Every structure is written in C-alpha cells, then in structure tokens.
Amino acid sequence: MSAQSDPTDPISAPPPGGREPIFFLPPATKWLALAMIAIFAVEQLLGDDAWLWFFSHFAFISIVFWPPGAALPSPAAVHSLFTYAFLHADFTHLAMNAGFLLAFGTFVERAFGTARCLLVFVVCAVVAALAELSLHDGDVLALVGASGAVYGMTGAAVYLMFLMRRGAQRHGLLAFVLVIMGLNLLLGLTGLGDFLAGAQIGWKAHLAGFVVGWILAALLRRRRGAPGAV
C-alpha cells in the first residue's frame, strides 16, 4: 500500500502545479554542487599549482589539524573539517558526489528547508572527517571529497523515504541500505576499492556520514512536528 500525499507535509506533498521539479533545484543543494564544480574547474584551468594551494589550505590533513604532540587541534585548521568536502581528486570523484548530492540533497532540502539541509551537510562532513581520523591507522591522513557529507544526505533521504512507504517498498529501501553499507565494508576492508580508485577510499567516513544523516533526519523530523506517513 502506498502512502497518500498530505498537503500539510513538505515531505509527501506534491510540488506546485503537479510538476516534478527535477530541474528546479533548491538553493542550498544547487550552490553546494556549483561550488564543488567551480573549485574543480579552477584547479583544472590553473594546473598543479592551484591544486596544491587548495589542498594545503582546505584539505583535511591530520597532522595539520592536530599537530603531533599538541593537546588540542589547531584552531587555524578547524575549518578543514568542512572545507575538504569541496575538493575532488578527479572528474569521476566530483561527478559521483555532485550527482548523489543533487539527487538526495534536493529531497532533504525540500523536506526540511535550506538552513536544515546545510546543517545536515556540514555536520555529516565534520563527523565523517573525525570518524576517518579516529579510526585511521596510518601516519598521516589526507582527506578530500564530499562523500561523507553526501552519504549523510543519502542517509537522511532514505530515512524520509522510509516514512513514506510501506511493505515491499520499505523492504526495497532496506535492501538499498544493506547494499551500500555492504559494498563500503567490502571495498574498504579488502582494499579492493583503493585498487579500483587508485586512491584510498574513505569508507569509514562514508558509513559515519550515512548513519549521522539518518539520525539527524529523525531528530529534525521530530522537532518539526510534521505528520508522518501512515
């Protein structure tokens, strides 16, 4: 049985005029994606020097964020907990993250609004970086890419979709969650993902982002007090 649209609920209400607003992106999702694309374009146009400048100033680098022997993180590098999400190693990396952001971020922003959508993105990016740092077993961690934040958007969107569906549709969503979680564990624990991507895959950041996105959506949904699908 499918859930009926509730015009008082921004999650299940149809768009104005009955149109599916595929090309009418909400502002936060649109500008986040455009920022990623613009930074990547500048890197490509200006070459290696531009990439090195962006990387040294905005990537999340463990020994810069928390210098060896320091009791606390460096205040000058706290911004990297978020800014690393706007840097991407190659076009495939960018395209995948921007595509998932547009797909799932749009859904989350239409449900919760621009400010809360940005909150989910930022919090998931920060938690993803901290999760990768806390579980990293190497000497130096250097993290770039919006994957942790985008997985957070995915987790939030899946939670909202779960509320709107019943029966077999819910089973399909659970299967989707199990597949992406399983693939992350498989690619991360076996090292296959690193081999295929040519770089280390931040699977811990992905999983942390997804879980935190799911939790944030549940908290925001409860705080908003919107009626759930029945």
Coordinates of N, CA, C and O in Angstrom, one line a residue, residues 154-155 157-159 161-163 165-183 210 214:
T154 N 22.3 11.1 1.8 CA 21.6 9.9 1.4 C 20.9 9.2 2.6 O 19.8 8.8 2.5
G155 N 21.6 9.2 3.7 CA 21.0 8.6 4.9 C 19.8 9.3 5.3 O 18.7 8.7 5.7
A157 N 17.8 11.2 3.4 CA 16.8 11.0 2.4 C 16.1 9.6 2.5 O 14.9 9.5 2.4
V158 N 17.0 8.6 2.8 CA 16.4 7.2 2.9 C 15.5 7.2 4.1 O 14.5 6.5 4.1
Y159 N 15.9 7.8 5.2 CA 15.0 7.8 6.4 C 13.7 8.4 6.0 O 12.6 7.9 6.4
M161 N 12.3 8.7 3.1 CA 11.5 7.8 2.1 C 10.9 6.7 2.9 O 9.8 6.2 2.5
F162 N 11.7 6.2 3.9 CA 11.2 5.0 4.7 C 9.8 5.4 5.4 O 8.9 4.6 5.5
L163 N 9.7 6.6 5.8 CA 8.5 7.1 6.5 C 7.3 7.1 5.5 O 6.1 6.9 5.9
R165 N 6.7 5.1 2.9 CA 6.5 3.8 2.2 C 6.0 2.7 3.2 O 6.2 2.8 4.4
R166 N 5.5 1.7 2.6 CA 5.0 0.6 3.4 C 5.4 -0.7 2.6 O 5.6 -0.7 1.4
G167 N 5.4 -1.8 3.4 CA 5.5 -3.1 2.8 C 6.8 -3.3 1.9 O 7.9 -3.1 2.4
A168 N 6.5 -3.8 0.7 CA 7.6 -4.1 -0.2 C 8.5 -2.9 -0.5 O 9.7 -3.0 -0.7
Q169 N 7.9 -1.7 -0.5 CA 8.7 -0.5 -0.8 C 9.8 -0.3 0.3 O 10.9 0.1 0.1
R170 N 9.4 -0.5 1.6 CA 10.3 -0.4 2.7 C 11.4 -1.5 2.6 O 12.5 -1.2 2.9
H171 N 11.0 -2.7 2.2 CA 12.0 -3.7 2.0 C 13.0 -3.3 1.0 O 14.2 -3.6 1.1
G172 N 12.5 -2.7 -0.1 CA 13.5 -2.2 -1.1 C 14.5 -1.2 -0.6 O 15.6 -1.2 -0.9
L173 N 14.0 -0.3 0.3 CA 14.9 0.7 0.8 C 15.9 0.1 1.8 O 17.1 0.4 1.8
L174 N 15.4 -0.9 2.6 CA 16.3 -1.6 3.5 C 17.4 -2.4 2.7 O 18.6 -2.4 3.0
A175 N 17.0 -2.9 1.5 CA 17.9 -3.6 0.7 C 19.0 -2.7 0.1 O 20.2 -3.0 0.1
F176 N 18.5 -1.5 -0.2 CA 19.4 -0.4 -0.7 C 20.5 -0.1 0.3 O 21.7 0.0 0.1
V177 N 20.0 0.1 1.6 CA 20.9 0.4 2.7 C 21.9 -0.7 2.9 O 23.1 -0.5 3.0
L178 N 21.4 -1.9 2.9 CA 22.3 -3.1 3.1 C 23.4 -3.2 2.0 O 24.5 -3.5 2.2
V179 N 22.9 -2.9 0.8 CA 23.9 -3.0 -0.4 C 25.0 -1.9 -0.3 O 26.2 -2.2 -0.4
I180 N 24.6 -0.7 0.0 CA 25.6 0.4 0.0 C 26.5 0.2 1.2 O 27.7 0.4 1.2
M181 N 26.0 -0.2 2.4 CA 26.8 -0.5 3.5 C 27.7 -1.7 3.3 O 28.9 -1.6 3.6
G182 N 27.2 -2.7 2.7 CA 28.0 -3.9 2.4 C 29.1 -3.6 1.4 O 30.2 -4.1 1.6
L183 N 28.8 -2.8 0.4 CA 29.8 -2.5 -0.6 C 30.9 -1.7 0.0 O 32.1 -1.9 -0.2
F210 N 26.5 8.4 6.6 CA 25.2 7.9 6.4 C 24.4 7.7 7.7 O 23.3 8.1 7.8
W214 N 21.0 9.8 8.8 CA 19.8 9.2 9.2 C 19.3 9.7 10.6 O 18.2 10.0 10.7

